[in-house]
Amino acid sequence: MMVEEILIFGFIAAVVIGGLSFPVWLLVQTLRARRKREQGGADPLGPPMPEMLIAPSLPGVEPSAERPFPEKPIPERPSPDRPPLRRDVNERIDGVRLAVIALVAILMLVPLGLITSVIQEREDLQQDSADSVRRSWGGEFIVSGPVLVVPVSKLITVMKEETAVETPAQARQVARQEWWHGRIIVLPETMEASAQLDPEIRSVGPYEHVLYRATTQMSGTFDLTEAKAYMAENENWMVHWDDAQVLMLSNGLQSFDSVGPISFDGQDLTLRPARDVMPTVKEVVASPVALTYAMRNKNLPFSVTVAARGSESFSVAPVGRQTRLVMTSSWTEPGFRGSQLPVSHSIDDQGFRAQWTLSELSRSYPQVLAAEDFEQGWGNTVYGVELFQSVDFYSQLVRSTKYGILFIFVTYALLVAAEICSPRRRLHVIQYGLVGVTMSVFYLTLLSLAVYTGFGLAYLSATLLIMAMVGGYVGLSMRSVWHGAGIAAVLAVLYGVLYLILRQGDYALQAGTALVIATLILLMAVTRNLEAPARPDGPTNPPQPEKKDATNQ
């Protein structure tokens, strides 16, 4: 188990334990508060308010007796005949203020959207760079094993319109004999392919691309028994065994470094580009081979080595009736292609090894078929690997921005909770907006640095920068080091959890849900003593200011 998985499971377990113990903690707090009230202990209204604010004395200035410093009114104690006066939350944070803060949080979707568009634009530039590499080096490479092409022909009768010289206005149908020419594909009875992929990273500007060189050794046998029976079913066919060819198909001749020569029944044949062998597929290398009577009545072994280059993926078409395909590479993050997974595979720090054992049932075409049918189906059934790039930070950035608004709401909620605990230290709405914009700039900073330093170092640098900016700003604004340090610590936890989510995408839903639950638990704990203002039973007269005697002035 990786370290990231252990941390994610630990975080989820801590949240689950905290969520289960939270009701117990609330019950204990409620019982303790009730016991104190029954015993006449702590005043449920909280500590008494200061009776007056004493102005600081300035050096050389005597306090004036005629103009005393204004005293702060002392709150009255509750009486039995009217509702008690308590420290109402609406005096500190009213509903309008909360609505404005929530509106500011929603408006933070605008900078997040702009940053997301910048990320997508840079991702499009990376894709353009990848297309340029594919054109110059090679893209996804697909190659088939050797197959035999046997020409056939027959006389057919066609009806044609002819016009007589004597009566040019009248046309007549005339039967004509013409030769029809076709090609029959014969697939190998057995085939074994072993491919070794050597990956490398190429940098094109600020972008990195995964390229590879592949060396593939193929061997197997041909058995023409089924092909002869197929030809015999068409008695009027003329089979040109002497004009047969052995060929290999691909999706791009420019990706070949070398092909062959192919050893066919003890003969070394040179494979060359042949664009007129198949009706529509032009990416073909072929060599003529004369299939004598003796060769048609025995197994024909073959072997060939193919060297190619490409990017992104490498695949082989399993043309044998029984095909065994083995792929090895030093790449540590492969993705397997094909309708069937490898029968065995291993992935470690040294690379991967995968093996497929396939029968003719795993492909969409028979052992002997027309060339037109083979052209349409050979590329639809392929098996191979995709070379994923572990640091695809553009997709990680797009995923991380989806958590941006959640992190802003969590931070705002904690700031509101801090104001509840310290009513004398309140932030202005503009300060909330600056905190949200600064948190949005995190993703832009990450994008700017990740291209050159890698995702991990860029993420750490951006996190430390935003922690310092937001924590310092909140601490200075609220004139409290503890508030600033607390917000910085919360941001460290949030971005740390986000990093684990990005590293382990399989547990993103669980970790994200645990983060939301942890935030709700914290907010419930902070706001557990809030009460809505009670409506009085009858009209109450607000306290009138005391009239001062003019003689005392």
Coordinates of C-alpha atoms in Angstrom, one line a residue:
M1 CA 0.0 0.0 0.0
M2 CA 1.4 3.4 -1.0
V3 CA 1.9 6.2 1.5
E4 CA -0.8 8.3 -0.2
E5 CA -3.4 5.5 0.3
I6 CA -2.4 5.2 4.0
L7 CA -2.9 8.9 4.5
I8 CA -6.2 8.9 2.7
F9 CA -7.5 6.0 4.7
G10 CA -6.3 7.6 7.9
F11 CA -8.1 10.8 7.1
I12 CA -11.3 9.1 6.2
A13 CA -11.1 6.9 9.4
A14 CA -10.5 10.1 11.5
V15 CA -13.5 11.8 10.0
V16 CA -15.7 8.7 10.6
I17 CA -14.6 8.5 14.2
G18 CA -15.1 12.2 14.7
G19 CA -18.6 12.0 13.1
L20 CA -19.6 9.1 15.4
S21 CA -18.2 10.8 18.5
F22 CA -19.6 14.3 17.7
P23 CA -23.1 13.6 19.1
V24 CA -21.6 12.1 22.3
W25 CA -19.4 15.2 22.7
L26 CA -22.5 17.5 22.3
L27 CA -24.4 15.4 24.8
V28 CA -21.6 15.7 27.3
Q29 CA -21.4 19.5 26.8
T30 CA -25.1 19.8 27.2
L31 CA -25.2 17.8 30.5
R32 CA -22.2 19.8 31.9
A33 CA -24.0 23.1 31.1
R34 CA -27.2 22.0 32.7
R35 CA -25.3 20.8 35.8
K36 CA -23.6 24.2 36.1
R37 CA -26.9 26.1 35.8
E38 CA -28.5 23.9 38.5
Q39 CA -25.6 24.4 40.8
G40 CA -25.6 28.2 40.3
G41 CA -22.2 28.1 38.6
A42 CA -21.2 29.9 35.5
D43 CA -23.6 32.5 34.2
P44 CA -25.3 31.1 31.0
L45 CA -25.2 34.6 29.6
G46 CA -21.4 34.5 29.7
P47 CA -19.0 36.9 31.4
P48 CA -20.3 40.3 32.3
M49 CA -19.6 43.1 29.8
P50 CA -17.2 45.8 30.9
E51 CA -18.8 48.7 32.6
M52 CA -17.0 51.4 30.9
L53 CA -14.2 52.0 28.5
I54 CA -11.4 54.0 30.1
A55 CA -9.6 56.3 27.8
P56 CA -5.8 56.0 27.9
S57 CA -4.1 59.0 29.6
L58 CA -1.8 60.9 27.4
P59 CA 1.4 62.3 28.9
G60 CA 1.0 65.9 30.0
V61 CA -2.7 65.9 29.6
E62 CA -5.0 65.8 32.7
P63 CA -8.4 64.2 32.3
S64 CA -11.1 66.8 32.3
A65 CA -13.8 66.5 35.0
E66 CA -16.2 68.6 33.0
R67 CA -16.1 66.2 29.9
P68 CA -15.8 62.7 31.3
F69 CA -15.2 59.9 28.8
P70 CA -18.6 58.5 27.8
E71 CA -19.5 55.4 29.6
K72 CA -20.8 52.3 27.8
P73 CA -24.3 51.5 29.0
I74 CA -24.5 48.5 31.3
P75 CA -26.8 45.8 30.1
E76 CA -29.7 45.2 32.4
R77 CA -30.2 41.9 34.1
P78 CA -33.2 40.0 32.9
S79 CA -36.4 40.3 34.9
P80 CA -39.1 37.7 35.3
D81 CA -41.7 39.7 33.4
R82 CA -39.9 40.2 30.1
P83 CA -37.7 38.2 27.8
P84 CA -34.0 38.0 28.8
L85 CA -31.5 40.1 27.1
R86 CA -28.7 37.9 25.8
R87 CA -25.7 38.3 23.5
D88 CA -27.6 38.0 20.4
V89 CA -25.8 36.8 17.3
N90 CA -27.7 39.3 15.2
E91 CA -25.8 42.1 17.0
R92 CA -22.5 40.6 15.7
I93 CA -23.3 39.0 12.3
D94 CA -26.7 39.7 11.0
G95 CA -28.5 37.9 8.2
V96 CA -27.7 40.6 5.6
R97 CA -24.0 40.3 6.3
L98 CA -24.1 36.5 6.0
A99 CA -25.9 36.8 2.7
V100 CA -23.4 39.3 1.3
I101 CA -20.5 37.0 2.4
A102 CA -22.2 34.0 0.6
L103 CA -22.7 36.2 -2.5
V104 CA -19.0 37.1 -2.5
A105 CA -18.2 33.4 -2.2
I106 CA -20.4 32.7 -5.2
L107 CA -18.8 35.5 -7.2
M108 CA -15.5 33.7 -6.7
L109 CA -16.7 31.4 -9.4
V110 CA -15.8 34.1 -11.9
P111 CA -12.0 34.1 -11.3
L112 CA -12.1 30.3 -11.0
G113 CA -13.8 30.1 -14.4
L114 CA -11.3 32.4 -15.9
I115 CA -8.4 30.4 -14.5
T116 CA -10.0 27.1 -15.7
S117 CA -10.2 28.6 -19.3
V118 CA -6.5 29.5 -19.1
I119 CA -5.7 25.9 -18.0
Q120 CA -7.7 24.5 -20.9
E121 CA -6.0 26.9 -23.3
R122 CA -2.6 25.6 -22.1
E123 CA -3.8 22.1 -22.5
D124 CA -4.8 22.8 -26.1
L125 CA -1.3 24.1 -26.7
Q126 CA 0.1 20.9 -25.3
Q127 CA -2.2 18.9 -27.6
D128 CA -0.9 20.9 -30.6
S129 CA 2.6 20.1 -29.5
A130 CA 1.8 16.4 -29.2
D131 CA 0.3 16.5 -32.7
S132 CA 3.5 18.0 -34.0
V133 CA 5.5 15.3 -32.4
R134 CA 3.2 12.6 -33.9
R135 CA 3.7 14.0 -37.4
S136 CA 7.5 14.1 -37.1
W137 CA 8.1 11.0 -35.0
G138 CA 5.1 8.8 -35.1
G139 CA 1.8 8.4 -33.2
E140 CA -0.1 5.3 -32.2
F141 CA 1.4 2.3 -34.0
I142 CA -0.4 -0.8 -35.1
V143 CA 1.2 -3.7 -37.0
S144 CA -0.1 -7.1 -38.1
G145 CA 1.6 -10.3 -38.3
P146 CA 2.6 -11.8 -41.7
V147 CA -0.3 -13.0 -43.9
L148 CA -0.4 -14.6 -47.3
V149 CA -2.1 -13.1 -50.3
V150 CA -3.1 -15.5 -53.1
P151 CA -4.4 -14.0 -56.4
V152 CA -7.4 -15.7 -58.0
S153 CA -9.3 -15.1 -61.2
K154 CA -12.2 -16.4 -63.2
L155 CA -14.2 -15.7 -66.3
I156 CA -17.5 -14.0 -65.7
T157 CA -20.2 -13.0 -68.1
V158 CA -21.2 -9.3 -68.2
M159 CA -23.9 -7.7 -70.1
K160 CA -22.9 -4.5 -72.0
E161 CA -24.8 -2.1 -74.2
E162 CA -23.6 -1.8 -77.8
T163 CA -24.7 0.4 -80.6
A164 CA -24.7 -0.9 -84.2
V165 CA -23.2 1.2 -86.9
E166 CA -26.2 0.8 -89.1
T167 CA -28.7 1.9 -86.4
P168 CA -26.9 4.2 -84.0
A169 CA -30.1 5.2 -82.2
Q170 CA -30.8 1.7 -81.1
A171 CA -28.7 0.0 -78.3
R172 CA -28.7 -3.7 -77.6
Q173 CA -27.5 -5.9 -74.7
V174 CA -24.5 -8.0 -75.6
A175 CA -23.0 -10.7 -73.3
R176 CA -19.2 -10.4 -72.9
Q177 CA -16.7 -12.7 -71.2
E178 CA -14.3 -10.9 -68.9
W179 CA -11.7 -11.9 -66.3
W180 CA -12.4 -11.1 -62.7
H181 CA -9.4 -10.7 -60.5
G182 CA -9.5 -11.1 -56.7
R183 CA -7.2 -11.7 -53.7
I184 CA -7.6 -14.2 -50.9
I185 CA -6.0 -13.7 -47.5
V186 CA -4.6 -16.7 -45.7
L187 CA -3.8 -16.2 -42.0
P188 CA -1.1 -18.1 -40.1
E189 CA -2.0 -21.1 -38.1
T190 CA 0.2 -20.1 -35.1
M191 CA 1.9 -16.8 -34.3
E192 CA 4.1 -15.7 -31.5
A193 CA 5.1 -12.0 -31.0
S194 CA 7.5 -10.6 -28.5
A195 CA 7.7 -6.8 -28.3
Q196 CA 10.3 -4.8 -26.3
L197 CA 9.4 -1.1 -25.8
D198 CA 12.1 1.4 -24.9
P199 CA 10.4 4.6 -23.8
E200 CA 11.9 8.1 -23.6
I201 CA 10.8 11.6 -22.6
R202 CA 11.2 14.3 -25.2
S203 CA 10.8 18.0 -24.3
V204 CA 9.3 20.3 -26.9
G205 CA 9.3 23.7 -25.3
P206 CA 7.7 23.5 -21.9
Y207 CA 5.9 20.3 -22.7
E208 CA 7.1 16.7 -22.3
H209 CA 6.0 13.8 -24.5
V210 CA 6.4 10.0 -24.1
L211 CA 8.0 8.4 -27.1
Y212 CA 9.2 4.9 -27.7
R213 CA 11.2 2.6 -29.9
A214 CA 9.7 -0.9 -30.3
T215 CA 11.5 -4.1 -31.4
T216 CA 9.1 -6.9 -32.2
Q217 CA 10.1 -10.5 -33.1
M218 CA 7.4 -12.5 -34.8
S219 CA 7.4 -16.2 -35.6
G220 CA 4.8 -18.9 -36.5
T221 CA 3.6 -21.3 -39.2
F222 CA 1.2 -21.3 -42.1
D223 CA -1.0 -24.3 -43.0
L224 CA -2.7 -24.1 -46.4
T225 CA -5.1 -27.0 -45.8
E226 CA -8.1 -24.8 -45.1
A227 CA -7.0 -22.4 -47.9
K228 CA -7.0 -25.2 -50.5
A229 CA -10.5 -26.4 -49.4
Y230 CA -11.7 -22.8 -49.7
M231 CA -10.4 -22.6 -53.2
A232 CA -11.9 -26.0 -54.1
E233 CA -15.3 -24.8 -53.2
N234 CA -15.1 -22.4 -56.2
E235 CA -14.4 -24.7 -59.1
N236 CA -14.3 -22.0 -61.7
W237 CA -11.5 -20.1 -59.9
M238 CA -8.0 -20.1 -61.3
V239 CA -5.7 -19.9 -58.3
H240 CA -2.3 -18.3 -59.0
W241 CA -0.2 -19.9 -56.3
D242 CA 3.0 -18.8 -58.0
D243 CA 2.1 -15.1 -57.8
A244 CA 1.4 -15.2 -54.0
Q245 CA 2.9 -12.6 -51.7
V246 CA 3.6 -12.4 -48.0
L247 CA 2.8 -9.1 -46.5
M248 CA 2.4 -7.1 -43.2
L249 CA 0.0 -4.3 -42.6
S250 CA 0.4 -1.2 -40.5
N251 CA -1.2 2.2 -39.9
G252 CA 1.8 4.1 -41.0
L253 CA 4.9 3.2 -43.0
Q254 CA 6.8 6.3 -41.7
S255 CA 6.9 4.7 -38.2
F256 CA 9.0 1.7 -39.4
D257 CA 12.7 1.9 -38.7
S258 CA 13.3 -1.5 -40.3
V259 CA 11.4 -4.5 -41.4
G260 CA 12.8 -7.9 -42.1
P261 CA 14.1 -9.6 -44.0
I262 CA 11.4 -12.3 -43.3
S263 CA 12.5 -15.9 -43.2
F264 CA 9.8 -17.9 -45.0
D265 CA 10.2 -21.7 -45.2
G266 CA 14.0 -21.2 -45.2
Q267 CA 14.0 -18.3 -47.7
D268 CA 15.1 -14.8 -46.8
L269 CA 12.6 -12.4 -48.4
T270 CA 12.9 -8.7 -48.5
L271 CA 9.8 -6.8 -47.5
R272 CA 9.3 -3.5 -49.5
P273 CA 6.4 -1.0 -49.6
A274 CA 3.6 -2.3 -51.8
R275 CA 0.7 0.1 -52.3
D276 CA -1.0 -1.9 -55.0
V277 CA -1.4 -5.3 -53.3
M278 CA -4.5 -4.4 -51.2
P279 CA -7.5 -2.6 -52.6
T280 CA -7.6 0.3 -50.1
V281 CA -4.9 -0.2 -47.4
K282 CA -1.7 1.4 -48.7
E283 CA 0.5 1.0 -45.6
V284 CA 1.8 -2.4 -46.6
V285 CA 5.1 -4.1 -46.9
A286 CA 5.2 -7.2 -49.1
S287 CA 7.4 -9.7 -50.9
P288 CA 6.5 -12.2 -53.6
V289 CA 6.7 -15.8 -52.9
A290 CA 5.9 -18.8 -55.1
L291 CA 3.9 -21.4 -53.3
T292 CA 4.9 -24.7 -55.0
Y293 CA 2.9 -27.9 -54.7
A294 CA 5.3 -29.2 -52.1
M295 CA 5.0 -26.0 -50.0
R296 CA 1.2 -26.2 -50.2
N297 CA 1.2 -29.6 -48.5
K298 CA 3.3 -28.8 -45.4
N299 CA 3.6 -26.3 -42.7
L300 CA 5.5 -23.1 -43.7
P301 CA 7.5 -21.6 -40.8
F302 CA 8.3 -17.9 -40.8
S303 CA 10.1 -15.3 -38.6
V304 CA 10.6 -11.6 -38.9
T305 CA 11.9 -8.7 -36.8
V306 CA 10.3 -5.3 -36.9
A307 CA 11.8 -2.1 -35.5
A308 CA 9.4 0.9 -35.2
R309 CA 8.9 4.1 -33.3
G310 CA 5.8 5.9 -32.1
S311 CA 4.1 7.6 -29.2
E312 CA 1.2 7.0 -26.8
S313 CA 0.4 3.4 -27.7
F314 CA 1.7 0.2 -29.4
S315 CA -0.6 -2.6 -30.6
V316 CA -0.4 -5.8 -32.6
A317 CA -3.2 -7.5 -34.6
P318 CA -3.5 -11.2 -33.6
V319 CA -3.8 -12.7 -37.0
G320 CA -2.9 -16.3 -36.0
R321 CA -5.4 -19.0 -35.3
Q322 CA -3.5 -19.3 -32.0
T323 CA -1.6 -16.1 -31.0
R324 CA 0.7 -15.6 -28.1
L325 CA 1.7 -12.0 -27.5
V326 CA 4.3 -10.8 -24.9
M327 CA 5.2 -7.2 -24.3
T328 CA 7.8 -5.8 -21.9
S329 CA 9.0 -2.3 -21.2
S330 CA 10.7 -0.2 -18.5
W331 CA 7.6 2.0 -18.4
T332 CA 5.9 1.8 -15.0
E333 CA 2.4 3.0 -15.8
P334 CA 0.9 1.1 -18.7
G335 CA -2.7 0.8 -19.8
F336 CA -3.7 -2.4 -21.6
R337 CA -5.7 -2.3 -24.8
G338 CA -7.9 -4.9 -26.4
S339 CA -11.2 -6.7 -25.7
Q340 CA -9.4 -9.1 -23.4
L341 CA -7.0 -8.3 -20.5
P342 CA -3.6 -10.1 -20.4
V343 CA -3.7 -13.6 -19.0
S344 CA -0.8 -12.5 -16.9
H345 CA 1.0 -9.3 -16.1
S346 CA 3.3 -7.7 -13.6
I347 CA 4.1 -4.1 -12.9
D348 CA 6.8 -2.8 -10.6
D349 CA 9.5 -0.2 -10.4
Q350 CA 11.5 -1.9 -13.1
G351 CA 8.7 -1.8 -15.7
F352 CA 5.9 -4.1 -16.8
R353 CA 5.5 -7.5 -18.6
A354 CA 2.2 -8.6 -20.1
Q355 CA 1.2 -11.7 -21.9
W356 CA -1.9 -12.5 -24.0
T357 CA -3.0 -15.9 -25.3
L358 CA -5.6 -15.4 -28.0
S359 CA -7.6 -17.7 -30.3
E360 CA -9.4 -17.0 -33.5
L361 CA -12.5 -16.4 -31.5
S362 CA -11.0 -13.1 -30.2
R363 CA -10.9 -11.5 -33.6
S364 CA -13.7 -10.5 -36.0
Y365 CA -12.6 -12.3 -39.2
P366 CA -12.1 -15.9 -40.2
Q367 CA -8.9 -17.8 -41.1
V368 CA -9.4 -17.5 -44.9
L369 CA -11.2 -14.5 -46.4
A370 CA -11.4 -12.0 -49.2
A371 CA -8.9 -9.1 -49.1
E372 CA -11.7 -6.5 -48.9
D373 CA -13.1 -8.1 -45.7
F374 CA -9.7 -8.3 -44.1
E375 CA -9.0 -4.7 -44.8
Q376 CA -12.1 -3.6 -43.0
G377 CA -11.6 -5.8 -39.9
W378 CA -7.9 -6.2 -39.2
G379 CA -7.4 -2.9 -37.3
N380 CA -10.6 -3.3 -35.2
T381 CA -9.1 -6.2 -33.1
V382 CA -5.7 -5.2 -31.7
Y383 CA -4.0 -5.8 -28.4
G384 CA -1.3 -3.7 -26.8
V385 CA -0.4 -1.1 -24.3
E386 CA -0.8 2.7 -23.8
L387 CA 2.0 4.6 -22.2
F388 CA 0.4 6.9 -19.7
Q389 CA 2.3 9.9 -18.4
S390 CA 2.2 9.9 -14.7
V391 CA 2.6 13.7 -14.3
D392 CA -0.3 14.9 -16.5
F393 CA -0.7 18.0 -14.5
Y394 CA -3.2 19.6 -16.8
S395 CA -5.8 17.0 -16.0
Q396 CA -4.9 17.3 -12.4
L397 CA -5.3 21.1 -12.5
V398 CA -8.7 20.8 -14.0
R399 CA -9.7 18.3 -11.3
S400 CA -8.3 20.6 -8.6
T401 CA -10.2 23.6 -9.7
K402 CA -13.5 21.7 -9.1
Y403 CA -12.7 21.9 -5.4
G404 CA -11.9 25.6 -5.5
I405 CA -15.4 26.9 -4.6
L406 CA -15.6 24.3 -1.8
F407 CA -12.3 25.5 -0.3
I408 CA -13.5 29.1 -0.5
F409 CA -16.8 28.3 1.3
V410 CA -14.9 26.3 4.0
T411 CA -12.5 29.2 4.5
Y412 CA -15.3 31.8 4.7
A413 CA -17.2 29.6 7.1
L414 CA -14.2 29.4 9.4
L415 CA -13.7 33.2 9.2
V416 CA -17.3 33.7 10.2
A417 CA -16.9 31.2 13.0
A418 CA -13.8 33.2 14.1
E419 CA -15.9 36.4 14.1
I420 CA -18.5 34.7 16.3
C421 CA -15.8 33.7 18.8
S422 CA -14.2 37.2 18.7
P423 CA -17.0 39.7 18.0
R424 CA -14.7 42.7 18.2
R425 CA -12.5 41.5 15.3
R426 CA -14.6 41.5 12.1
L427 CA -13.5 41.4 8.5
H428 CA -14.9 43.7 5.9
V429 CA -16.7 42.2 2.9
I430 CA -13.9 43.5 0.6
Q431 CA -11.4 41.6 2.8
Y432 CA -13.5 38.4 2.2
G433 CA -13.3 39.1 -1.5
L434 CA -9.5 39.5 -1.4
V435 CA -9.1 36.3 0.5
G436 CA -11.2 34.4 -2.1
V437 CA -9.3 35.9 -5.1
T438 CA -6.0 35.0 -3.4
M439 CA -7.2 31.4 -3.0
S440 CA -8.2 31.4 -6.7
V441 CA -4.7 32.5 -7.7
F442 CA -3.4 29.3 -6.2
Y443 CA -4.3 27.4 -9.3
L444 CA -2.8 30.0 -11.6
T445 CA 0.5 29.8 -9.6
L446 CA 0.4 26.0 -9.8
L447 CA 0.0 26.2 -13.5
S448 CA 2.8 28.6 -14.0
L449 CA 5.3 26.6 -11.9
A450 CA 4.3 23.0 -12.8
V451 CA 5.4 23.4 -16.4
Y452 CA 9.0 23.8 -15.3
T453 CA 9.4 22.4 -11.9
G454 CA 7.1 19.4 -11.9
F455 CA 3.7 19.0 -10.2
G456 CA 4.9 18.1 -6.7
L457 CA 7.3 20.9 -6.2
A458 CA 5.0 23.4 -7.8
Y459 CA 2.1 22.3 -5.6
L460 CA 4.2 22.7 -2.4
S461 CA 5.4 26.2 -3.5
A462 CA 1.9 27.4 -4.4
T463 CA 0.5 26.0 -1.1
L464 CA 3.1 27.8 1.0
L465 CA 2.6 31.0 -0.9
I466 CA -1.2 31.1 -0.4
M467 CA -0.8 30.0 3.2
A468 CA 1.5 32.9 3.9
M469 CA -0.6 35.5 2.0
V470 CA -4.0 34.5 3.4
G471 CA -2.8 33.7 6.9
G472 CA -0.8 36.9 7.2
Y473 CA -3.6 39.0 5.7
V474 CA -6.3 37.6 8.1
G475 CA -3.9 37.9 11.1
L476 CA -3.2 41.5 10.3
S477 CA -6.8 42.4 9.5
M478 CA -8.2 40.7 12.7
R479 CA -5.2 41.8 14.7
S480 CA -4.7 38.3 16.0
V481 CA -1.7 36.1 15.3
W482 CA -3.7 33.1 16.4
H483 CA -6.5 33.7 13.8
G484 CA -3.9 34.1 11.0
A485 CA -2.1 30.9 12.1
G486 CA -5.3 29.0 12.4
I487 CA -6.5 29.9 8.9
A488 CA -3.0 29.0 7.5
A489 CA -3.2 25.6 9.3
V490 CA -6.7 25.0 7.8
L491 CA -5.4 25.8 4.3
A492 CA -2.5 23.4 4.8
V493 CA -4.9 20.7 5.7
L494 CA -7.3 21.5 2.8
Y495 CA -4.5 21.6 0.2
G496 CA -2.9 18.5 1.7
V497 CA -6.1 16.5 1.4
L498 CA -6.5 17.8 -2.2
Y499 CA -3.0 16.7 -3.1
L500 CA -3.8 13.2 -1.8
I501 CA -7.1 13.2 -3.8
L502 CA -5.2 14.2 -7.0
R503 CA -2.5 11.5 -6.4
Q504 CA -5.0 8.8 -5.7
G505 CA -8.0 9.3 -8.0
D506 CA -9.6 6.0 -7.1
Y507 CA -10.5 7.4 -3.6
A508 CA -11.3 11.0 -4.7
L509 CA -15.0 10.6 -3.9
Q510 CA -14.4 9.1 -0.5
A511 CA -11.8 11.7 0.5
G512 CA -13.9 14.6 -0.8
T513 CA -16.9 13.4 1.1
A514 CA -14.8 13.0 4.2
L515 CA -13.6 16.6 3.8
V516 CA -17.1 18.0 3.6
I517 CA -18.2 16.0 6.6
A518 CA -15.2 17.2 8.6
T519 CA -16.0 20.8 7.7
L520 CA -19.6 20.4 8.8
I521 CA -18.6 18.8 12.1
L522 CA -16.2 21.8 12.8
L523 CA -18.9 24.3 11.9
M524 CA -21.5 22.5 14.1
A525 CA -19.1 22.5 17.0
V526 CA -18.4 26.3 16.7
T527 CA -22.0 27.3 16.2
R528 CA -23.6 24.9 18.7
N529 CA -24.6 27.8 21.1
L530 CA -26.2 30.1 18.5
E531 CA -29.8 31.0 19.1
A532 CA -32.3 32.9 17.0
P533 CA -33.7 36.0 18.7
A534 CA -36.8 35.2 20.6
R535 CA -40.0 37.1 19.8
P536 CA -41.4 38.9 22.9
D537 CA -44.9 38.1 24.2
G538 CA -45.9 41.7 24.0
P539 CA -44.7 45.1 22.9
T540 CA -41.7 46.3 24.8
N541 CA -40.6 49.8 25.1
P542 CA -37.0 50.4 24.2
P543 CA -35.0 52.0 27.0
Q544 CA -35.1 55.8 26.9
P545 CA -31.9 57.7 27.2
E546 CA -31.5 59.3 30.6
K547 CA -32.1 63.1 30.6
K548 CA -29.4 65.1 32.1
D549 CA -30.0 67.9 34.5
A550 CA -29.1 71.3 33.0
T551 CA -27.7 72.4 36.3
N552 CA -25.1 69.7 36.2
Q553 CA -23.7 70.8 32.8

